[in-house]
Structure formats: C-alpha cells, structure tokens
Coordinates of C-alpha atoms in Angstrom, one line a residue:
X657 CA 43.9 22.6 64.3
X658 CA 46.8 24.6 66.0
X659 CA 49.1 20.5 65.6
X660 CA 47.6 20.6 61.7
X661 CA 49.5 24.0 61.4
X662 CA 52.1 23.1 63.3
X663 CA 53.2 20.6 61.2
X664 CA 52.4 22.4 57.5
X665 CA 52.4 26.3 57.7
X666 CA 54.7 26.1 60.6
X667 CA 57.4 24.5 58.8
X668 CA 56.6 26.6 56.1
X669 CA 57.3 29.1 57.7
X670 CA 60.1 28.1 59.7
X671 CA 61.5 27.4 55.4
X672 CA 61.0 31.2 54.7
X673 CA 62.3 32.6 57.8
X674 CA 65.8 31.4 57.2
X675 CA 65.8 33.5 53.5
X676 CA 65.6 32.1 50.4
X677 CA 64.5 29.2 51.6
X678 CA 68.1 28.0 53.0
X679 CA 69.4 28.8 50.0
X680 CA 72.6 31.1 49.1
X681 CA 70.8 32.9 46.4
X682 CA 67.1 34.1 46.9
X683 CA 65.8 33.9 43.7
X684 CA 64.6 30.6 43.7
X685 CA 62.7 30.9 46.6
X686 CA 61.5 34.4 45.2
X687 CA 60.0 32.9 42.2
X688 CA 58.8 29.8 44.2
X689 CA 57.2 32.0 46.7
X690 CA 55.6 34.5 44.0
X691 CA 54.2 30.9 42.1
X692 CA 52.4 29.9 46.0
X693 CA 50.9 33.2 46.9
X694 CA 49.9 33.5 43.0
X695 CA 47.9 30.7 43.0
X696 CA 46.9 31.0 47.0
X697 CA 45.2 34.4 45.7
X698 CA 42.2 32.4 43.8
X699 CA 42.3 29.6 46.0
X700 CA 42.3 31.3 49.2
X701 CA 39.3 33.3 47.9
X702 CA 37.3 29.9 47.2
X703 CA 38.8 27.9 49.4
X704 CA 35.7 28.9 51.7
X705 CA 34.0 27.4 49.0
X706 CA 35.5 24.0 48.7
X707 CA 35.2 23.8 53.0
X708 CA 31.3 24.1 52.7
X709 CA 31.0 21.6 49.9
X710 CA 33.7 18.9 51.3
X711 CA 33.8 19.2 54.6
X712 CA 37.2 20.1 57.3
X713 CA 38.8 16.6 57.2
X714 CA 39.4 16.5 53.0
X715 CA 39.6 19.9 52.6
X716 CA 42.5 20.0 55.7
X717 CA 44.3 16.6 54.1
X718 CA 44.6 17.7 50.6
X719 CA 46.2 21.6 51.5
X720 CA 48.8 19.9 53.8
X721 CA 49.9 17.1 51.3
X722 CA 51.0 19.9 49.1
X723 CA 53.2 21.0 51.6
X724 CA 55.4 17.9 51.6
X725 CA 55.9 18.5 47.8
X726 CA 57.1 21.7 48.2
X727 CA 59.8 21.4 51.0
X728 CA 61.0 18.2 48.6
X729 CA 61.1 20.6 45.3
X730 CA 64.3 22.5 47.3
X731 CA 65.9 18.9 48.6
X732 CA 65.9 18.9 44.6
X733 CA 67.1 21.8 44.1
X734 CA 69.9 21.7 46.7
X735 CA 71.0 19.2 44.2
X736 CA 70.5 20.3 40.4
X737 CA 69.6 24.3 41.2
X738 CA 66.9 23.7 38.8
X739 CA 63.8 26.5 39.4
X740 CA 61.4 24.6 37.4
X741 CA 60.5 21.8 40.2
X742 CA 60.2 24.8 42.8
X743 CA 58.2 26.9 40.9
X744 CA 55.4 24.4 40.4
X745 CA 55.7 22.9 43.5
X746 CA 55.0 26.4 44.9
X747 CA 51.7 27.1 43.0
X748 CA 50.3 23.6 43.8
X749 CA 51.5 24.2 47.2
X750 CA 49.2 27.8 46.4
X751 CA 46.6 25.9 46.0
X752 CA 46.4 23.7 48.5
X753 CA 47.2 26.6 51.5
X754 CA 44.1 28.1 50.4
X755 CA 41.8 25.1 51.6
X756 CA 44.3 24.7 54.2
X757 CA 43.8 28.3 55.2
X758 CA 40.1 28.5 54.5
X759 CA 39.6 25.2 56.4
X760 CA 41.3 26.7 59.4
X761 CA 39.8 30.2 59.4
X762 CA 36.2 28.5 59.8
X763 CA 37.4 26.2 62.5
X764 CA 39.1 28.8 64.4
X765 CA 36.4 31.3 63.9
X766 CA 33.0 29.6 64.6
X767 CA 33.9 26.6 66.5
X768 CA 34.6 28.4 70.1
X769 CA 32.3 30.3 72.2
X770 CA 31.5 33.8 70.5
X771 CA 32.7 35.3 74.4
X772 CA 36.1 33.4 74.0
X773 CA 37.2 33.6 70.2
X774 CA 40.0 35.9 71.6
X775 CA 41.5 33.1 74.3
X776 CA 41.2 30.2 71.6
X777 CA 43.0 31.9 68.4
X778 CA 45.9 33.0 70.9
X779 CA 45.8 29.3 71.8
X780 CA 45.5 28.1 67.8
X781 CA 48.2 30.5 67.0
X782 CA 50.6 29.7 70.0
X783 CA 50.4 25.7 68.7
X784 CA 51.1 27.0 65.1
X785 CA 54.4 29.1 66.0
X786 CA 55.6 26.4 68.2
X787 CA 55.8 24.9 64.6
X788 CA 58.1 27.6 63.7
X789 CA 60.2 27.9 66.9
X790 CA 60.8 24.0 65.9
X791 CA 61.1 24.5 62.2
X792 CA 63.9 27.0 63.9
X793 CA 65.7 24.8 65.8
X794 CA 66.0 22.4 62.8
X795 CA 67.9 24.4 60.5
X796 CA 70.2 25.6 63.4
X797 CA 71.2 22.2 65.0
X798 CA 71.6 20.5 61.7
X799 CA 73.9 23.3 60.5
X800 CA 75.2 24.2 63.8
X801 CA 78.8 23.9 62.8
X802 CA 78.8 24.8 59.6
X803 CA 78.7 28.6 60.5
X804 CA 80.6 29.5 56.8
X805 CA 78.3 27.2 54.9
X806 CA 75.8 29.2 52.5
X807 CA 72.9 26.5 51.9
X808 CA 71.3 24.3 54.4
X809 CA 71.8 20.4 54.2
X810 CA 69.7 17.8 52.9
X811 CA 68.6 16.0 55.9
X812 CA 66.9 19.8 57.6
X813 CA 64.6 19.6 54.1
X814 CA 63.9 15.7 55.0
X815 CA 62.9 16.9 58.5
X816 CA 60.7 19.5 57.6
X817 CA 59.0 17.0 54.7
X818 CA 58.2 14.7 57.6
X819 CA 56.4 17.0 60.0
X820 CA 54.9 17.7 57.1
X821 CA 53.1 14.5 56.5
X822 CA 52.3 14.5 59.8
X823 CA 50.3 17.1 59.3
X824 CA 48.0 15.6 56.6
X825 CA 47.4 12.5 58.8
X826 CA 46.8 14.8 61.7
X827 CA 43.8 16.9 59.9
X828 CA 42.0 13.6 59.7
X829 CA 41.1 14.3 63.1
X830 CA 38.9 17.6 62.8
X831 CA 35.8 17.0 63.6
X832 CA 32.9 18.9 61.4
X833 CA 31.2 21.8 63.2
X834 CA 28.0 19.0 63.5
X835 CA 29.6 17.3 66.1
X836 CA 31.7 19.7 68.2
X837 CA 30.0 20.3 71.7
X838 CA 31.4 23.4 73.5
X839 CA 32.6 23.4 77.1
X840 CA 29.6 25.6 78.1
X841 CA 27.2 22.7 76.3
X842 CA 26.4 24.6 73.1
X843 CA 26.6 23.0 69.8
X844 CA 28.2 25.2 66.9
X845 CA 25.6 26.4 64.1
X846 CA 24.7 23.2 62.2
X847 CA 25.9 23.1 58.5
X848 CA 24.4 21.9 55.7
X849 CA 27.1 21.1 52.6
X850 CA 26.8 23.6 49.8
X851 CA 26.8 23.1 46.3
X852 CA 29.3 24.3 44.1
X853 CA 27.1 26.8 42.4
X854 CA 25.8 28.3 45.7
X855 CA 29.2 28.7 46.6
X856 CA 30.1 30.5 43.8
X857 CA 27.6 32.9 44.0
X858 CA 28.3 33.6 47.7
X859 CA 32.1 34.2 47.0
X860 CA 31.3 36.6 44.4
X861 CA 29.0 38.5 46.4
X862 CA 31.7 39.2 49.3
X863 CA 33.6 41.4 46.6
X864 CA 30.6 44.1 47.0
X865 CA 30.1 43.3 51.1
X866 CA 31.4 46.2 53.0
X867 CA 32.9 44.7 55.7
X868 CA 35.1 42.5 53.4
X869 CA 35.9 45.8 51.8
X870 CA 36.8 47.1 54.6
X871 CA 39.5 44.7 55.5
X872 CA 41.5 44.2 52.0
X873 CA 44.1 47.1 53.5
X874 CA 44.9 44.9 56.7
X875 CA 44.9 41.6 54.2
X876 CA 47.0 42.9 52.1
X877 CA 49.9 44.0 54.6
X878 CA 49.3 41.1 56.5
X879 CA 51.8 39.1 54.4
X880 CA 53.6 41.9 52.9
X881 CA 56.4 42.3 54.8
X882 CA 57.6 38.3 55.4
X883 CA 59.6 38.9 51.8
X884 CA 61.3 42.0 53.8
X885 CA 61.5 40.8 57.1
X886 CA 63.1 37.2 55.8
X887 CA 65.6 37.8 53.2
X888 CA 66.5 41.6 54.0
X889 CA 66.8 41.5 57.7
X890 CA 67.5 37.9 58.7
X891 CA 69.0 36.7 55.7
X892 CA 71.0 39.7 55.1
X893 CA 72.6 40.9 58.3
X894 CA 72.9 37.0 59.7
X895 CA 74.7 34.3 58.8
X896 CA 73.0 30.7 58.4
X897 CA 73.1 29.2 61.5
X898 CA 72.1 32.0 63.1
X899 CA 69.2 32.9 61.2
X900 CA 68.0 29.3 62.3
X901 CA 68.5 30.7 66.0
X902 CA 66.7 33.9 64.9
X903 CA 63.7 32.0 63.7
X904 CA 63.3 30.0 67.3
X905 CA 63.0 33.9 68.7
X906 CA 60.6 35.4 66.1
X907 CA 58.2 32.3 65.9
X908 CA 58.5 32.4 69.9
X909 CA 57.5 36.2 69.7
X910 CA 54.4 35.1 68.0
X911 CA 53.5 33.0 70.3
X912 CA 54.0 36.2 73.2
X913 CA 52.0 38.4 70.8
X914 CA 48.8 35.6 70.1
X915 CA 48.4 35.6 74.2
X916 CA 48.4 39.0 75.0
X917 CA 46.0 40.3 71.9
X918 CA 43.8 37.3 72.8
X919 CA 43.3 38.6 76.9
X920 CA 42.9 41.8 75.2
X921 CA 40.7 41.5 72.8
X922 CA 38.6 38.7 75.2
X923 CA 39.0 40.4 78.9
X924 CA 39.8 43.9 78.9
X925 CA 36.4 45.2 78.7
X926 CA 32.9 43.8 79.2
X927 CA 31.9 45.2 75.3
X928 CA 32.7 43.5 73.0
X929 CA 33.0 46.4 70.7
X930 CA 35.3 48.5 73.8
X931 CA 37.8 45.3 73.2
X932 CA 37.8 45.5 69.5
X933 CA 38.9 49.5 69.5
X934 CA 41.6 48.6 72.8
X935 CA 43.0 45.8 70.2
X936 CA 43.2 48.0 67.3
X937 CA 45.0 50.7 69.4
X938 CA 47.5 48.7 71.2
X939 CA 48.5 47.1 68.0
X940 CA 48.9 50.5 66.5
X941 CA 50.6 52.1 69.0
X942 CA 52.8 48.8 69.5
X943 CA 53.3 48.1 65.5
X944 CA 54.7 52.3 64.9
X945 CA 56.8 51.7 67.8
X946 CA 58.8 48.9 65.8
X947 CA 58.4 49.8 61.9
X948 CA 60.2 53.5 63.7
X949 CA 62.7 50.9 65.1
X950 CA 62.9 49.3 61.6
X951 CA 63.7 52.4 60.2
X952 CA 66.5 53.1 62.3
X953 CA 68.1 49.9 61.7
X954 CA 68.0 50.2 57.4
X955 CA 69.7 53.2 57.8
X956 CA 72.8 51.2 58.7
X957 CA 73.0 49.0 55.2
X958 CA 71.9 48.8 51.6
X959 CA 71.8 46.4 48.6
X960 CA 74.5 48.9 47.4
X961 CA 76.2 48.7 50.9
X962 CA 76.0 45.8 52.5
X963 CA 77.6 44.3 55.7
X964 CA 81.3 43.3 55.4
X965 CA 80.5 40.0 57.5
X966 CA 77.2 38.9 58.9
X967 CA 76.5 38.7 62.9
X968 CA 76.8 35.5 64.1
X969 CA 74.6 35.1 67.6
X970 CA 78.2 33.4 68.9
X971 CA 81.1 36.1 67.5
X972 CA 79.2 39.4 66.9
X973 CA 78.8 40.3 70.5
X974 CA 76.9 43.6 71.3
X975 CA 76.6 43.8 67.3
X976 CA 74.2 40.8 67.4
X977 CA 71.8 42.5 69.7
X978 CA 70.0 45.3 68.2
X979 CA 69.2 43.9 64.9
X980 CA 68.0 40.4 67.0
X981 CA 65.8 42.1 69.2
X982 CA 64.1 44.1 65.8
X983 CA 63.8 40.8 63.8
X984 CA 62.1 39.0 67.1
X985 CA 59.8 42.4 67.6
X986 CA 59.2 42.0 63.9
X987 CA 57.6 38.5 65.1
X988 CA 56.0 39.7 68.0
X989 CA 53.6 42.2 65.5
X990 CA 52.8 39.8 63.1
X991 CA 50.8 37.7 65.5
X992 CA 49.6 40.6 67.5
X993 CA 48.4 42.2 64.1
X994 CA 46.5 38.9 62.4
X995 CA 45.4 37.4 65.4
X996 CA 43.4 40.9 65.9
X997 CA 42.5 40.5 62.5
X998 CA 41.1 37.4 62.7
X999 CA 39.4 38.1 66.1
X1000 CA 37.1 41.0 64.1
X1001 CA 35.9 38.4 61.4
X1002 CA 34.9 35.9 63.7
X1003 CA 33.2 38.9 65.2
X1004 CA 31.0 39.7 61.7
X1005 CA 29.6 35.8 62.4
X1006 CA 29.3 32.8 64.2
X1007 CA 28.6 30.7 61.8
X1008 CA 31.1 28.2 60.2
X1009 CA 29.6 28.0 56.2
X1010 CA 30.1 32.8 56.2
X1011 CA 33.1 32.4 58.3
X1012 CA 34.8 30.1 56.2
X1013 CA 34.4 32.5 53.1
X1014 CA 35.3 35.4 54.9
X1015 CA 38.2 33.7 56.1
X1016 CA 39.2 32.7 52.5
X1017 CA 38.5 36.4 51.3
X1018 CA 40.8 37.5 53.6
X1019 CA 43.9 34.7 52.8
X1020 CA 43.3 35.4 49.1
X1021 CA 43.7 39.2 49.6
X1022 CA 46.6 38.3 51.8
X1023 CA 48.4 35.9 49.2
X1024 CA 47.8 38.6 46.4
X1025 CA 49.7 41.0 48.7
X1026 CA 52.3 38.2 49.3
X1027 CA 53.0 37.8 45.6
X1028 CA 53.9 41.1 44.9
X1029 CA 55.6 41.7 47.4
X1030 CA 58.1 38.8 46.6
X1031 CA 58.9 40.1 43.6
X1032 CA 59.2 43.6 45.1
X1033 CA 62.1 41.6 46.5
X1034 CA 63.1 39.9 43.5
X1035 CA 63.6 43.1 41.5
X1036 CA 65.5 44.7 44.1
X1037 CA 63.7 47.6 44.8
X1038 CA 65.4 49.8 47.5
X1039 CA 65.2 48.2 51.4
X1040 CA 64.7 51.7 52.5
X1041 CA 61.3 52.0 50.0
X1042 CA 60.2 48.5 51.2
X1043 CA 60.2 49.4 54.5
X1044 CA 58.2 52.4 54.2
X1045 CA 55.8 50.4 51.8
X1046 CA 55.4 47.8 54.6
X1047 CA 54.8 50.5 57.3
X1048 CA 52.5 52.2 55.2
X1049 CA 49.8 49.7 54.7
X1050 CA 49.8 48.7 57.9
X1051 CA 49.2 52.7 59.5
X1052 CA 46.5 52.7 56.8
X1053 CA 44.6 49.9 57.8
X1054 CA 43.9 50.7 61.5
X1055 CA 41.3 53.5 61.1
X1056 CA 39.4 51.4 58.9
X1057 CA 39.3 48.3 60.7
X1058 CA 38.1 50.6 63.6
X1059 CA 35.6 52.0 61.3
X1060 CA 34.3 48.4 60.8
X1061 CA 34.1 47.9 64.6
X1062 CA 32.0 51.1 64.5
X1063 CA 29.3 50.0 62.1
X1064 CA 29.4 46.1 61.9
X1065 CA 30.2 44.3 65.7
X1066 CA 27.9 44.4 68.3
X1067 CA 27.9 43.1 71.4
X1068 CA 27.3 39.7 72.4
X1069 CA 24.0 40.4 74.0
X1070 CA 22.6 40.8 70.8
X1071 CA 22.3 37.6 69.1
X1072 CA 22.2 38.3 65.4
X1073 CA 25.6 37.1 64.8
X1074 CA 27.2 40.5 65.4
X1075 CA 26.0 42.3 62.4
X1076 CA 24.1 45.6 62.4
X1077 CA 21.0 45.0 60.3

C-alpha cells in the first residue's frame, strides 16, 4: 500500500510541492487543484462506500489511473497554456483519490495488529513520502541547470506519468482483508461486500456519529495549509530548482515525523488511551512551536512586497537557511499531525467495512478544506491572514480530538473494537 502511494499521491505531491504545479504562474494549478479537492469532497466521503462493494484491488487501480491523466493535463499545458484540460483532469483525478484514499485508509487502519497500528502507518507513510522525496529529486535533476528557467520541462511531467502507472499495476497486488494473516496468526475481521444501498445509508449516518463530528476540525486543516505552504513559501521565496531540492527535505521530514508519532503513539505507555493524549500533546506543543516560527518568517515579505530575487540553495548562502529549515519543519508536522490522526480512527474500530468509511469521511472533509483553501490562494488573500487561518484550525482541533480520546478509545484489553458502549 505504502509502493501504491508512492507511486500516485507521492508524485502528486511531489507536483504541488514545487508551486503551481512547475508552472510560472499558479493559477492553473489553483483552479486545477480547487477542481480535485472539489470533487475528492463527495468521493472521499463514499469512497468507503465503493471499497466495501468492489473490493481493495479495483477500487486501488481505478484512483491511481486518474493520476496519470492528471500529471499529462500540465505536459499539455506546458505546451498550449490551456486551463480547460487541467481543470477536468483535476476533478476526475478528485474522483479517483477518493477511492484511492478510502481504499488506503481501510487497509492501513484494520489490516495490522490493533497493538501496532502506530508502528505500521509510520511505516505506510515513510514508503509514501519516499514518493515525494523522489518526486523531489526529479524536478531538481532534470532542471538542475536551468536555475533562471520559470516552468519545469517536459520530460519531469513524463517521469512523474510513469511512476504513476506503476502505481495502478502495483494496487493489483493488495490482497482483501479475507486473506491477510497477521504476523501474530490472527486473521483481519472477515468482510462481506456491501450493497450499494447499505452503503449509502451507512455514509449518511456518519454525518450524525459523534466521533466523526469530532474530527471535521483536524480534517479540515489537515490539507489546509499545502496551498500556503507550496506556492507562498516554496514557490515564493525559492527559485525552481531549488524548490525541487526543498521538496527532497520536506517529503524526507515526513518521513522523520511518521516514525516518531508512530513509537509514540505505539510504545510510550502501556494504555492505549495514555498514548493517544502523549500524541496529541507532543504534536501540539511541536506544531505551535513552528506555525510561531511561520509567523516570524511572513513578517519578512508580502504579495505587495515580495523578494527582489529568490534563494537559490547554491548562491543565497546563510539567506537560504532559515526559510529551508521552516518549509522542511513545515513537512515534519504534516506527518506528525495526520499520521496521529489516522492512528485515533483506526482506534474507533478494527474492522475494515467502518474503517473504510470513516476513513473516507475524514479525506472528504479534508478535500473540502483543500478546495477552499486553493482558492483562498487564488484570490490572493493576505499571506499574513492565511497563516493565521492555517494555525488556527489546527490549535482548535487538539482539545477536541483529546475529547474523543476521553469518551470513545479504550484500551485494548477490552475487545469491543475500542468504542465505549
């Protein structure tokens, strides 16, 4: 599952990072990006849905292939600078991250032990950013030495389409929950496939569920601030190749962040409910530490006063440093943050058919976040305001998702799936 990201969302991601998607102008990838997290909103809601009625393996291959259409729809537009392609490429691509997504929330949630779900996202999510470290690294070696050139070239959008593809022949290799024997010799919860209008009903109902409730603050800051952090930190203070270099440092931070949530939330106490409050804390405590830092840096520039020449990681010297190190902390908090997120849903459950809709609850919450916060970007709405939007919904969500520590995880002695009833 971690290679099946690798190869799709990583990339993705990897796309993003540089700001407007390589482009020179980010309005493109603006639009295109407000079309994919439009569309990801319903689909990540019932992509749960279409996971418990097809199955991991066709549910995983049709997200990814949309994927490949939408790193092609900016090798197009590298070309004609038409928007069209890009935007509909974007909301198919919408569509198909939210099976993706749901697919890969139930996998990651119910398939390991319920006393190891910490160790196994951190290793899911360290496979995943690898994706983007790579996804990095393409950008900046392809356009090494063209340090005054203002669009990436055609041949780093051919290399992310064919990681791409190997993602959707890749996710032919999940095995349903049925067959998956843990190391310990336990089987995962068997699963029935759902009809369409069972489904239905059971996505509905998760809009009145408390604990779903509970979360929409954390998923909807979850993916707030990539339209920030992308185009108004990297893409603004750095020039191109450099932002590639950046992106090999903030998709490596992830990987940092995954591993030391996951021994936290997994090893540092014997309750399971003791971990869940240290995880929340840390990430707290960790996540004001660099939003503070954040601040400090937006005081230096504004759309109204921008830099005179961007840092290059080569010529900028001691420059370069401070806003690097913020943009890789920036990294370092967004896997820390959803990899403690998705450690208390697989928490809630243990089985695959509940976790798979609570994962898609959260992704769709998430991508309606996303959308608006890309065209927060679009319209140009003060960097100073965006930052204290972004830092805002995060502080908000902590004391809630303790509160759903408090009254909904239990500890794993008790075997009723970790819910209070």
């Amino acid at each position: 599952m971690g290679f099946v990201c690798f190869c799709c969302p990583g990339m993705f991601n990897a796309l993003s990072g540089m700001g407007g998607g390589g482009q020179v102008d980010p309005t493109a990838a603006n639009n295109a990006n407000t079309a994919v997290y439009t569309a990801f909103t319903v689909f990540g809601v019932l992509g749960g849905a279409f996971y418990n009625v097809l199955g991991p393996r066709f549910t995983l291959a049709a997200g990814c292939s949309t994927y490949v259409l939408y790193a092609g729809s900016f090798l197009y537009y590298n070309h004609h600078h038409h928007q069209a392609f890009a935007i509909v490429a974007g909301a198919l691509l919408g569509c198909g991250a939210g099976l993706l997504w749901a697919g890969e929330g139930a996998v990651m949630t119910s398939y390991p032990p319920p006393h190891r779900k910490g160790t196994y996202i951190a290793l899911f999510w360290s496979i995943f950013n690898l994706g983007g470290v790579i996804g990095g690294l393409i950008p900046f070696i392809l356009n090494y030495h063209r340090s005054s050139a203002a669009s990436v070239n055609d041949a780093t959008y051919i290399a992310f389409m064919c990681f791409m593809f190997a993602g959707v022949l890749l996710s032919f290799g999940i095995l349903p929950a049925t067959s998956v024997i843990r190391n310990d010799g336990s089987k995962c919860s068997a699963v029935k496939y759902s009809k369409p209008s069972t489904e239905f009903a059971a996505v509905l109902r998760l809009f009145l569920d408390r604990k779903m409730l509970l979360i929409v603050p954390a998923a909807w800051a979850s993916n707030f601030f990539y339209s920030y952090q992308f185009n108004n930190v990297n893409g603004l203070l750095f020039n191109l190749r450099t932002r590639g270099f950046n992106n090999v440092f903030y998709w490596g931070a992830q990987m940092v962040g995954s591993i030391a949530i996951g021994y936290i939330m997994d090893f540092s106490f014997k309750s399971r409910r003791a971990r869940g409050f240290a995880g929340i804390s840390l990430v707290a405590v960790i996540g004001t530490a660099i939003w503070a830092g954040g601040l400090a840096n937006q005081h230096a520039y504004s759309f109204n006063n921008l830099p005179e020449k961007k840092l290059d990681f080569k010529d900028s010297g001691k420059e370069f440093a401070g806003p690097f190190v913020l943009y890789m902390s920036y990294g370092l908090l967004d896997a820390m943050y959803q990899s403690m997120v998705y450690w208390l849903i697989g928490a809630l459950a243990d089985d695959s058919q509940t976790l798979s809709r609570y994962s898609g609850f959260y992704k769709g919450v998430q991508s309606a976040g996303a959308a608006v916060a890309w065209q927060v970007d679009t319209r140009k709405v003060p960097l100073m305001s965006q930052l204290i939007i972004n830092w805002s919904l995060t502080t908000v969500s902590y004391p809630l998702l303790v509160l759903l520590v408090y009254l909904f995880v239990k500890d794993e002695d008790d075997d009723n799936g970790g819910e209070k009833v």
